[in-house]
PDB file of C-alpha atoms in Angstrom:
ATOM      1  CA  MET A  81      95.496 105.940 134.899  1.00 43.00           C
ATOM      2  CA  VAL A  82      94.928 102.408 134.635  1.00 38.00           C
ATOM      3  CA  ARG A  83      91.387 102.720 134.369  1.00 42.00           C
ATOM      4  CA  ALA A  84      91.814 105.433 131.740  1.00 47.00           C
ATOM      5  CA  THR A  85      94.140 103.393 129.608  1.00 41.00           C
ATOM      6  CA  ARG A  86      91.702 100.574 129.667  1.00 41.00           C
ATOM      7  CA  LEU A  87      88.750 102.806 128.721  1.00 45.00           C
ATOM      8  CA  ALA A  88      90.821 104.011 126.084  1.00 43.00           C
ATOM      9  CA  LEU A  89      91.586 100.847 124.870  1.00 44.00           C
ATOM     10  CA  ALA A  90      87.963  99.249 125.147  1.00 45.00           C
ATOM     11  CA  LEU A  91      86.660 102.154 123.303  1.00 43.00           C
ATOM     12  CA  ALA A  92      89.208 101.838 120.437  1.00 41.00           C
ATOM     13  CA  VAL A  93      87.685  98.263 119.571  1.00 44.00           C
ATOM     14  CA  THR A  94      84.384  99.735 119.546  1.00 40.00           C
ATOM     15  CA  THR A  95      84.840 102.704 116.955  1.00 42.00           C
ATOM     16  CA  ALA A  96      84.471  99.913 114.582  1.00 39.00           C
ATOM     17  CA  ILE A  97      80.527  99.345 115.654  1.00 37.00           C
ATOM     18  CA  ALA A  98      77.654 101.276 115.311  1.00 34.00           C
ATOM     19  CA  ALA A  99      77.042 101.071 118.786  1.00 35.00           C
ATOM     20  CA  SER A 100      77.388  98.149 121.485  1.00 35.00           C
ATOM     21  CA  THR A 101      73.990  98.392 123.021  1.00 34.00           C
ATOM     22  CA  ALA A 102      72.174  99.443 120.040  1.00 36.00           C
ATOM     23  CA  ALA A 103      73.790  96.806 118.093  1.00 38.00           C
ATOM     24  CA  THR A 104      71.851  94.318 119.414  1.00 36.00           C
ATOM     25  CA  ALA A 105      68.454  95.381 118.884  1.00 37.00           C
ATOM     26  CA  VAL A 106      69.202  96.357 115.160  1.00 39.00           C
ATOM     27  CA  ALA A 107      71.311  93.436 113.804  1.00 39.00           C
ATOM     28  CA  ALA A 108      68.513  90.783 114.330  1.00 38.00           C
ATOM     29  CA  GLU A 109      69.124  89.116 110.771  1.00 42.00           C
ATOM     30  CA  PRO A 110      71.776  88.652 108.608  1.00 42.00           C
ATOM     31  CA  ALA A 111      72.392  91.249 106.515  1.00 45.00           C
ATOM     32  CA  VAL A 112      72.732  90.562 102.528  1.00 45.00           C
ATOM     33  CA  PRO A 113      76.348  92.240 100.798  1.00 51.00           C
ATOM     34  CA  SER A 114      75.059  95.352  99.622  1.00 53.00           C
ATOM     35  CA  GLY A 115      77.419  95.229  96.961  1.00 50.00           C
ATOM     36  CA  SER A 116      77.209  97.226  93.552  1.00 45.00           C
ATOM     37  CA  ALA A 117      77.397  96.569  89.646  1.00 41.00           C
ATOM     38  CA  GLY A 118      81.038  95.371  88.702  1.00 41.00           C
ATOM     39  CA  ILE A 119      82.272  93.998  92.278  1.00 41.00           C
ATOM     40  CA  VAL A 120      81.942  90.532  91.816  1.00 39.00           C
ATOM     41  CA  ALA A 121      82.956  88.156  95.205  1.00 40.00           C
ATOM     42  CA  PRO A 122      85.788  85.970  94.201  1.00 40.00           C
ATOM     43  CA  ALA A 123      85.293  82.202  94.885  1.00 36.00           C
ATOM     44  CA  GLU A 124      88.745  82.439  96.538  1.00 41.00           C
ATOM     45  CA  THR A 125      90.522  85.203  98.042  1.00 51.00           C
ATOM     46  CA  GLY A 126      94.021  85.517  97.136  1.00 58.00           C
ATOM     47  CA  ALA A 127      96.636  87.330  96.017  1.00 67.00           C
ATOM     48  CA  ALA A 128      95.993  90.654  94.331  1.00 76.00           C
ATOM     49  CA  ARG A 129      97.212  90.920  90.853  1.00 88.00           C
ATOM     50  CA  ALA A 130      98.930  94.112  89.656  1.00 92.00           C
ATOM     51  CA  LEU A 131      96.759  97.278  88.605  1.00 95.00           C
ATOM     52  CA  THR A 132      97.039  98.029  84.905  1.00 96.00           C
ATOM     53  CA  PRO A 133      98.291 101.697  83.950  1.00 97.00           C
ATOM     54  CA  ALA A 134      95.022 102.033  82.912  1.00 98.00           C
ATOM     55  CA  GLU A 135      93.439 101.377  86.604  1.00 98.00           C
ATOM     56  CA  HIS A 136      95.970 103.272  88.383  1.00 98.00           C
ATOM     57  CA  ALA A 137      95.615 106.220  86.507  1.00 98.00           C
ATOM     58  CA  GLU A 138      91.737 106.315  87.021  1.00 98.00           C
ATOM     59  CA  LEU A 139      92.430 105.704  90.837  1.00 98.00           C
ATOM     60  CA  VAL A 140      94.530 108.626  90.694  1.00 98.00           C
ATOM     61  CA  ALA A 141      92.199 110.731  89.192  1.00 98.00           C
ATOM     62  CA  LEU A 142      89.305 109.676  91.200  1.00 98.00           C
ATOM     63  CA  SER A 143      90.977 110.129  94.412  1.00 98.00           C
ATOM     64  CA  ASP A 144      91.662 113.959  93.608  1.00 98.00           C
ATOM     65  CA  PRO A 145      90.379 115.644  96.456  1.00 98.00           C
ATOM     66  CA  SER A 146      90.585 118.957  94.601  1.00 97.00           C
ATOM     67  CA  THR A 147      88.069 117.843  92.017  1.00 98.00           C
ATOM     68  CA  VAL A 148      85.263 116.743  94.177  1.00 98.00           C
ATOM     69  CA  THR A 149      81.947 118.504  94.075  1.00 97.00           C
ATOM     70  CA  ASP A 150      79.987 116.974  96.919  1.00 97.00           C
ATOM     71  CA  LEU A 151      79.507 114.027  98.843  1.00 98.00           C
ATOM     72  CA  HIS A 152      77.255 112.519  96.172  1.00 98.00           C
ATOM     73  CA  ASP A 153      80.074 112.745  93.841  1.00 98.00           C
ATOM     74  CA  GLY A 154      82.256 111.393  96.163  1.00 98.00           C
ATOM     75  CA  GLN A 155      80.121 108.145  96.558  1.00 98.00           C
ATOM     76  CA  ARG A 156      80.285 107.835  93.233  1.00 98.00           C
ATOM     77  CA  ARG A 157      83.901 108.049  93.064  1.00 98.00           C
ATOM     78  CA  MET A 158      83.819 105.652  95.891  1.00 98.00           C
ATOM     79  CA  GLU A 159      81.832 102.999  94.303  1.00 98.00           C
ATOM     80  CA  ARG A 160      84.268 102.705  91.277  1.00 98.00           C
ATOM     81  CA  VAL A 161      87.540 102.972  93.515  1.00 98.00           C
ATOM     82  CA  ALA A 162      86.025  99.624  95.372  1.00 97.00           C
ATOM     83  CA  GLU A 163      85.294  98.130  92.096  1.00 97.00           C
ATOM     84  CA  ILE A 164      88.673  98.732  90.727  1.00 97.00           C
ATOM     85  CA  LEU A 165      90.519  97.366  93.819  1.00 97.00           C
ATOM     86  CA  SER A 166      88.158  94.717  95.026  1.00 95.00           C
ATOM     87  CA  GLY A 167      88.280  93.677  91.331  1.00 94.00           C
ATOM     88  CA  THR A 168      91.973  92.819  91.245  1.00 95.00           C
ATOM     89  CA  GLN A 169      91.668  91.665  95.312  1.00 95.00           C
ATOM     90  CA  ASP A 170      93.529  94.484  96.162  1.00 96.00           C
ATOM     91  CA  ARG A 171      93.150  94.983  99.927  1.00 96.00           C
ATOM     92  CA  ARG A 172      93.410  98.565  99.625  1.00 97.00           C
ATOM     93  CA  GLY A 173      89.702  98.292  98.764  1.00 97.00           C
ATOM     94  CA  ILE A 174      88.881  96.961 102.115  1.00 96.00           C
ATOM     95  CA  PHE A 175      88.496 100.895 103.673  1.00 96.00           C
ATOM     96  CA  ALA A 176      87.274 101.962 100.115  1.00 97.00           C
ATOM     97  CA  ILE A 177      84.292  99.366 100.584  1.00 96.00           C
ATOM     98  CA  PHE A 178      83.756 100.574 104.111  1.00 93.00           C
ATOM     99  CA  TYR A 179      83.225 104.397 102.911  1.00 95.00           C
ATOM    100  CA  ARG A 180      81.184 103.212  99.740  1.00 97.00           C
ATOM    101  CA  ASP A 181      78.620 102.006 102.298  1.00 96.00           C
ATOM    102  CA  ILE A 182      78.621 104.657 104.704  1.00 94.00           C
ATOM    103  CA  LEU A 183      78.078 107.104 101.692  1.00 97.00           C
ATOM    104  CA  ARG A 184      75.357 105.313 100.346  1.00 96.00           C
ATOM    105  CA  ASP A 185      73.296 105.757 103.631  1.00 95.00           C
ATOM    106  CA  ALA A 186      74.695 109.132 104.799  1.00 96.00           C
ATOM    107  CA  ASN A 187      73.704 111.019 101.574  1.00 97.00           C
ATOM    108  CA  PRO A 188      70.088 110.568 101.758  1.00 97.00           C
ATOM    109  CA  VAL A 189      70.181 111.614 106.085  1.00 96.00           C
ATOM    110  CA  LEU A 190      71.945 114.451 105.044  1.00 97.00           C
ATOM    111  CA  ASP A 191      69.807 115.451 102.039  1.00 97.00           C
ATOM    112  CA  GLN A 192      67.023 115.246 104.203  1.00 96.00           C
ATOM    113  CA  GLY A 193      68.813 117.641 106.192  1.00 95.00           C
ATOM    114  CA  ASP A 194      66.737 116.914 109.740  1.00 95.00           C
ATOM    115  CA  PHE A 195      69.545 118.571 111.842  1.00 96.00           C
ATOM    116  CA  ASP A 196      69.944 121.654 114.095  1.00 97.00           C
ATOM    117  CA  ASP A 197      72.788 122.786 111.836  1.00 97.00           C
ATOM    118  CA  PRO A 198      72.539 120.974 108.442  1.00 97.00           C
ATOM    119  CA  GLU A 199      74.943 122.644 107.141  1.00 97.00           C
ATOM    120  CA  TRP A 200      77.274 121.880 109.784  1.00 97.00           C
ATOM    121  CA  ALA A 201      76.542 118.097 109.061  1.00 97.00           C
ATOM    122  CA  ARG A 202      77.134 118.202 105.215  1.00 97.00           C
ATOM    123  CA  ALA A 203      80.461 120.210 106.010  1.00 97.00           C
ATOM    124  CA  VAL A 204      81.912 117.970 108.936  1.00 97.00           C
ATOM    125  CA  SER A 205      81.300 114.634 106.585  1.00 96.00           C
ATOM    126  CA  ALA A 206      82.541 116.027 103.700  1.00 97.00           C
ATOM    127  CA  GLU A 207      86.099 116.957 105.634  1.00 97.00           C
ATOM    128  CA  PHE A 208      85.957 113.725 106.891  1.00 95.00           C
ATOM    129  CA  PHE A 209      85.721 111.875 103.432  1.00 97.00           C
ATOM    130  CA  ARG A 210      88.075 114.675 102.261  1.00 98.00           C
ATOM    131  CA  ILE A 211      90.843 113.690 104.812  1.00 98.00           C
ATOM    132  CA  TYR A 212      90.627 110.485 103.485  1.00 98.00           C
ATOM    133  CA  LEU A 213      90.688 110.844  99.908  1.00 98.00           C
ATOM    134  CA  VAL A 214      94.008 113.275 100.574  1.00 98.00           C
ATOM    135  CA  ASN A 215      96.108 110.259 101.965  1.00 98.00           C
ATOM    136  CA  LEU A 216      94.601 107.855  99.517  1.00 98.00           C
ATOM    137  CA  HIS A 217      95.815 110.497  96.541  1.00 98.00           C
ATOM    138  CA  ALA A 218      98.889 110.907  98.039  1.00 98.00           C
ATOM    139  CA  HIS A 219      99.740 107.269  98.291  1.00 98.00           C
ATOM    140  CA  LEU A 220      98.932 106.304  95.093  1.00 98.00           C
ATOM    141  CA  THR A 221     100.898 109.179  93.677  1.00 98.00           C
ATOM    142  CA  GLY A 222     103.982 108.703  96.088  1.00 98.00           C
ATOM    143  CA  GLY A 223     103.234 111.754  98.027  1.00 98.00           C
ATOM    144  CA  THR A 224     103.162 112.502 102.015  1.00 98.00           C
ATOM    145  CA  VAL A 225     101.059 110.321 103.618  1.00 98.00           C
ATOM    146  CA  SER A 226     100.088 110.512 107.245  1.00 98.00           C
ATOM    147  CA  PRO A 227     101.833 107.888 109.816  1.00 98.00           C
ATOM    148  CA  GLU A 228      98.417 106.203 110.590  1.00 97.00           C
ATOM    149  CA  TRP A 229      97.473 105.607 106.920  1.00 98.00           C
ATOM    150  CA  THR A 230     100.761 104.896 105.886  1.00 98.00           C
ATOM    151  CA  ARG A 231     100.386 101.836 108.314  1.00 98.00           C
ATOM    152  CA  TYR A 232      97.097 100.645 106.885  1.00 98.00           C
ATOM    153  CA  TYR A 233      98.763 100.398 103.113  1.00 98.00           C
ATOM    154  CA  ASP A 234     101.332  98.646 104.768  1.00 98.00           C
ATOM    155  CA  LEU A 235      99.275  96.265 106.607  1.00 97.00           C
ATOM    156  CA  ALA A 236      96.980  95.672 103.308  1.00 96.00           C
ATOM    157  CA  ALA A 237     100.463  94.871 101.396  1.00 95.00           C
ATOM    158  CA  ASP A 238     101.180  92.025 103.813  1.00 96.00           C
ATOM    159  CA  PRO A 239      99.689  88.934 103.035  1.00 93.00           C
ATOM    160  CA  SER A 240     100.665  87.538 106.579  1.00 95.00           C
ATOM    161  CA  ARG A 241      98.109  89.985 108.038  1.00 95.00           C
ATOM    162  CA  SER A 242      94.634  89.217 108.262  1.00 93.00           C
ATOM    163  CA  ALA A 243      92.058  91.301 106.164  1.00 92.00           C
ATOM    164  CA  GLY A 244      90.191  91.908 109.533  1.00 90.00           C
ATOM    165  CA  ARG A 245      93.453  93.381 110.841  1.00 93.00           C
ATOM    166  CA  VAL A 246      93.669  95.530 107.829  1.00 94.00           C
ATOM    167  CA  ALA A 247      90.415  96.767 108.208  1.00 91.00           C
ATOM    168  CA  ALA A 248      91.060  97.632 111.735  1.00 90.00           C
ATOM    169  CA  ALA A 249      94.129  99.871 110.744  1.00 94.00           C
ATOM    170  CA  ALA A 250      92.081 101.824 108.634  1.00 93.00           C
ATOM    171  CA  LEU A 251      89.227 102.495 111.474  1.00 88.00           C
ATOM    172  CA  ASP A 252      92.037 103.090 113.653  1.00 89.00           C
ATOM    173  CA  ALA A 253      93.554 105.856 111.435  1.00 94.00           C
ATOM    174  CA  HIS A 254      89.869 107.552 110.382  1.00 92.00           C
ATOM    175  CA  LEU A 255      88.305 107.265 113.609  1.00 87.00           C
ATOM    176  CA  HIS A 256      90.632 108.365 116.154  1.00 90.00           C
ATOM    177  CA  ILE A 257      93.428 110.657 113.663  1.00 94.00           C
ATOM    178  CA  ASP A 258      91.000 112.066 111.074  1.00 95.00           C
ATOM    179  CA  PHE A 259      87.429 112.542 112.838  1.00 93.00           C
ATOM    180  CA  PRO A 260      88.923 114.881 115.422  1.00 95.00           C
ATOM    181  CA  GLU A 261      90.719 116.912 112.627  1.00 97.00           C
ATOM    182  CA  ALA A 262      87.640 117.183 110.798  1.00 96.00           C
ATOM    183  CA  ILE A 263      85.557 118.525 113.605  1.00 96.00           C
ATOM    184  CA  ALA A 264      88.266 120.929 114.453  1.00 97.00           C
ATOM    185  CA  ALA A 265      88.492 121.908 110.689  1.00 97.00           C
ATOM    186  CA  THR A 266      84.798 122.829 110.316  1.00 97.00           C
ATOM    187  CA  GLY A 267      84.102 125.002 113.184  1.00 94.00           C
ATOM    188  CA  THR A 268      82.416 122.848 115.580  1.00 96.00           C
ATOM    189  CA  ARG A 269      80.791 123.885 118.470  1.00 96.00           C
ATOM    190  CA  ALA A 270      79.694 122.655 121.756  1.00 95.00           C
ATOM    191  CA  ASP A 271      76.196 122.834 120.551  1.00 96.00           C
ATOM    192  CA  HIS A 272      76.648 120.824 117.489  1.00 96.00           C
ATOM    193  CA  ALA A 273      77.136 117.765 119.840  1.00 93.00           C
ATOM    194  CA  ARG A 274      73.253 116.830 119.211  1.00 93.00           C
ATOM    195  CA  ASP A 275      73.502 116.623 115.123  1.00 95.00           C
ATOM    196  CA  PHE A 276      76.989 114.703 115.850  1.00 92.00           C
ATOM    197  CA  PHE A 277      75.363 112.090 117.765  1.00 87.00           C
ATOM    198  CA  ALA A 278      72.564 111.976 115.433  1.00 90.00           C
ATOM    199  CA  LEU A 279      74.170 111.301 112.377  1.00 89.00           C
ATOM    200  CA  GLY A 280      76.029 108.592 113.724  1.00 83.00           C
ATOM    201  CA  ASP A 281      73.131 107.151 115.351  1.00 81.00           C
ATOM    202  CA  SER A 282      71.814 107.036 111.427  1.00 84.00           C
ATOM    203  CA  LEU A 283      74.288 104.872 110.255  1.00 82.00           C
ATOM    204  CA  ILE A 284      74.295 102.443 113.018  1.00 76.00           C
ATOM    205  CA  ALA A 285      72.660  99.541 110.751  1.00 78.00           C
ATOM    206  CA  THR A 286      75.216 100.142 108.022  1.00 85.00           C
ATOM    207  CA  THR A 287      77.484  98.139 109.696  1.00 80.00           C
ATOM    208  CA  ASN A 288      75.590  95.042 108.703  1.00 82.00           C
ATOM    209  CA  ASN A 289      76.227  95.781 105.029  1.00 88.00           C
ATOM    210  CA  ILE A 290      79.428  96.450 105.945  1.00 89.00           C
ATOM    211  CA  THR A 291      80.666  93.402 107.359  1.00 87.00           C
ATOM    212  CA  ALA A 292      78.932  91.393 105.106  1.00 89.00           C
ATOM    213  CA  ASP A 293      80.501  93.063 102.096  1.00 92.00           C
ATOM    214  CA  LEU A 294      83.850  92.530 103.430  1.00 91.00           C
ATOM    215  CA  ASP A 295      83.278  89.331 104.023  1.00 89.00           C
ATOM    216  CA  ALA A 296      81.788  88.406 100.316  1.00 91.00           C
ATOM    217  CA  VAL A 297      85.104  90.119  98.941  1.00 92.00           C
ATOM    218  CA  TYR A 298      87.690  89.834 101.022  1.00 91.00           C
ATOM    219  CA  GLY A 299      86.881  86.973 103.328  1.00 86.00           C
ATOM    220  CA  ALA A 300      87.291  89.649 106.109  1.00 83.00           C
ATOM    221  CA  LYS A 301      85.514  87.800 109.105  1.00 75.00           C
ATOM    222  CA  LEU A 302      83.937  90.525 111.035  1.00 74.00           C
ATOM    223  CA  ALA A 303      80.829  90.134 111.511  1.00 66.00           C
ATOM    224  CA  ASP A 304      80.686  88.298 115.090  1.00 57.00           C
ATOM    225  CA  PHE A 305      83.483  90.651 116.160  1.00 57.00           C
ATOM    226  CA  PHE A 306      81.514  93.798 115.239  1.00 58.00           C
ATOM    227  CA  HIS A 307      77.978  92.149 116.502  1.00 52.00           C
ATOM    228  CA  ALA A 308      77.734  93.653 120.031  1.00 39.00           C
ATOM    229  CA  TYR A 309      77.900  90.059 121.860  1.00 32.00           C
ATOM    230  CA  CYS A 310      81.265  89.370 121.264  1.00 38.00           C
ATOM    231  CA  VAL A 311      82.375  93.022 122.104  1.00 43.00           C
ATOM    232  CA  GLY A 312      82.927  92.033 125.731  1.00 45.00           C
ATOM    233  CA  PRO A 313      84.507  88.366 125.400  1.00 48.00           C
ATOM    234  CA  ALA A 314      86.953  90.126 122.404  1.00 49.00           C
ATOM    235  CA  VAL A 315      88.173  92.874 124.481  1.00 49.00           C
ATOM    236  CA  ASP A 316      88.336  90.857 127.685  1.00 50.00           C
ATOM    237  CA  SER A 317      90.567  88.495 126.276  1.00 53.00           C
ATOM    238  CA  VAL A 318      93.173  90.972 125.534  1.00 52.00           C
ATOM    239  CA  LEU A 319      93.005  93.366 128.571  1.00 50.00           C
ATOM    240  CA  GLY A 320      91.462  91.283 131.209  1.00 53.00           C
ATOM    241  CA  GLU A 321      88.081  90.653 133.200  1.00 49.00           C
ATOM    242  CA  ASN A 322      85.902  93.554 133.721  1.00 42.00           C
ATOM    243  CA  THR A 323      87.168  95.684 130.898  1.00 42.00           C
ATOM    244  CA  THR A 324      83.838  96.018 128.883  1.00 39.00           C
ATOM    245  CA  SER A 325      81.900  97.188 131.891  1.00 33.00           C
ATOM    246  CA  TYR A 326      83.682 100.815 130.489  1.00 32.00           C
ATOM    247  CA  VAL A 327      82.782 100.167 126.811  1.00 40.00           C
ATOM    248  CA  MET A 328      79.844 102.867 125.871  1.00 39.00           C
ATOM    249  CA  PHE A 329      79.379 103.715 122.404  1.00 47.00           C
ATOM    250  CA  GLN A 330      78.382 106.769 123.178  1.00 50.00           C
ATOM    251  CA  SER A 331      81.112 107.805 125.574  1.00 59.00           C
ATOM    252  CA  MET A 332      83.475 106.976 122.650  1.00 64.00           C
ATOM    253  CA  ARG A 333      81.848 109.551 120.523  1.00 70.00           C
ATOM    254  CA  GLY A 334      81.796 112.169 122.922  1.00 75.00           C
ATOM    255  CA  ILE A 335      85.861 111.434 123.716  1.00 80.00           C
ATOM    256  CA  SER A 336      86.105 111.853 119.338  1.00 83.00           C
ATOM    257  CA  PHE A 337      83.820 115.351 119.491  1.00 89.00           C
ATOM    258  CA  ALA A 338      85.570 116.671 122.829  1.00 91.00           C
ATOM    259  CA  ASN A 339      89.283 116.031 121.276  1.00 93.00           C
ATOM    260  CA  GLY A 340      88.254 117.414 118.306  1.00 95.00           C
ATOM    261  CA  LEU A 341      86.737 120.461 119.977  1.00 96.00           C
ATOM    262  CA  ALA A 342      89.993 120.810 121.590  1.00 96.00           C
ATOM    263  CA  LEU A 343      91.969 120.399 118.685  1.00 96.00           C
ATOM    264  CA  GLY A 344      90.281 123.624 117.450  1.00 95.00           C
ATOM    265  CA  THR A 345      91.044 125.563 120.689  1.00 95.00           C
ATOM    266  CA  PRO A 346      94.661 126.846 120.359  1.00 95.00           C
ATOM    267  CA  ALA A 347      95.286 126.288 123.838  1.00 96.00           C
ATOM    268  CA  LEU A 348      94.327 122.689 124.399  1.00 96.00           C
ATOM    269  CA  ARG A 349      95.283 121.801 120.872  1.00 96.00           C
ATOM    270  CA  ASP A 350      99.293 120.189 121.774  1.00 96.00           C
ATOM    271  CA  ALA A 351      97.537 118.374 125.080  1.00 95.00           C
ATOM    272  CA  ALA A 352      94.734 116.935 122.582  1.00 94.00           C
ATOM    273  CA  ALA A 353      97.024 115.736 119.978  1.00 95.00           C
ATOM    274  CA  VAL A 354      98.895 113.681 122.377  1.00 94.00           C
ATOM    275  CA  GLU A 355      95.675 112.190 123.815  1.00 91.00           C
ATOM    276  CA  ILE A 356      94.473 111.140 120.192  1.00 94.00           C
ATOM    277  CA  GLY A 357      97.897 109.517 119.476  1.00 94.00           C
ATOM    278  CA  VAL A 358      97.903 107.665 122.903  1.00 91.00           C
ATOM    279  CA  MET A 359      94.125 106.629 121.784  1.00 88.00           C
ATOM    280  CA  TYR A 360      95.401 105.716 118.134  1.00 91.00           C
ATOM    281  CA  ASP A 361      98.663 103.433 119.836  1.00 92.00           C
ATOM    282  CA  THR A 362      96.572 101.645 122.150  1.00 87.00           C
ATOM    283  CA  ALA A 363      93.851 100.445 119.790  1.00 85.00           C
ATOM    284  CA  GLU A 364      96.549  99.261 117.541  1.00 92.00           C
ATOM    285  CA  THR A 365      97.938  97.347 120.237  1.00 91.00           C
ATOM    286  CA  VAL A 366      94.356  95.739 121.398  1.00 85.00           C
ATOM    287  CA  PHE A 367      93.903  95.010 117.551  1.00 87.00           C
ATOM    288  CA  ASP A 368      97.248  93.608 117.081  1.00 91.00           C
ATOM    289  CA  GLY A 369      96.143  91.088 120.443  1.00 89.00           C
ATOM    290  CA  LEU A 370      93.059  90.193 118.575  1.00 85.00           C
ATOM    291  CA  GLU A 371      94.299  89.485 115.442  1.00 89.00           C
ATOM    292  CA  ALA A 372      97.125  87.017 117.138  1.00 90.00           C
ATOM    293  CA  ALA A 373      94.308  85.632 119.015  1.00 87.00           C
ATOM    294  CA  ASN A 374      92.310  84.736 115.612  1.00 86.00           C
ATOM    295  CA  LEU A 375      89.472  87.196 116.564  1.00 81.00           C
ATOM    296  CA  ILE A 376      89.569  89.309 113.521  1.00 83.00           C
TER     297      ILE A 376
END
């Protein structure tokens, strides 16, 4: 049980990274912020200004999942969502930047369709995105937001919490909770595993752009933490020595995939939901510890 708990905690940290071993090979040079027209890094990060009524109304429209046509439309929406929120230093834009960068790189890969089941690869990606939009839209309109996304938006509004900790809350909510739900909702089978891993591998280098952009816009100092050589010391500083011998990115993705398959199986759904909840809670505990140690 202790070994399993440590593994879960360690894996929770590495969900923010493209791969613990692959990142070392990919991140040979510092990334340049990818940016986009209209997003300008402020000279100094500070308190967010309130959104204007027009900006809020536009965000409500952009985040409406019922009107999204495809992931290219989703990318266009996230470009604008990130522009509005980062332009006001509103930290709810931290994950908007994350998703903007992911969709910029994921759409060409999905369009190429080099998968055993390209329709499934696109469907699971679209459902993953849709769940994020559902919660963003509900947050903006006073609807029901999941507890995990509520935590993210609460942390984003708290100036005493680091930008890195805010980013970690979003990653926990999306990767530990939303991802298995998307897998379960899209008729995923065990033989989709190869496409599942291939899609994730194709986005490894995107981590460089994400960390550079979050630093430039919000001052989130995540690059060193996300870099593979910092995973070991960061996790061990919270959990104790030798924990990182269990950290393998492929194992983390395998757990997410397996949890999603279990959620889609009536006889296993309740047990899977419990396991997913434990993974999320322990990951949040780890990130609280890393924040306290000034590592994020």
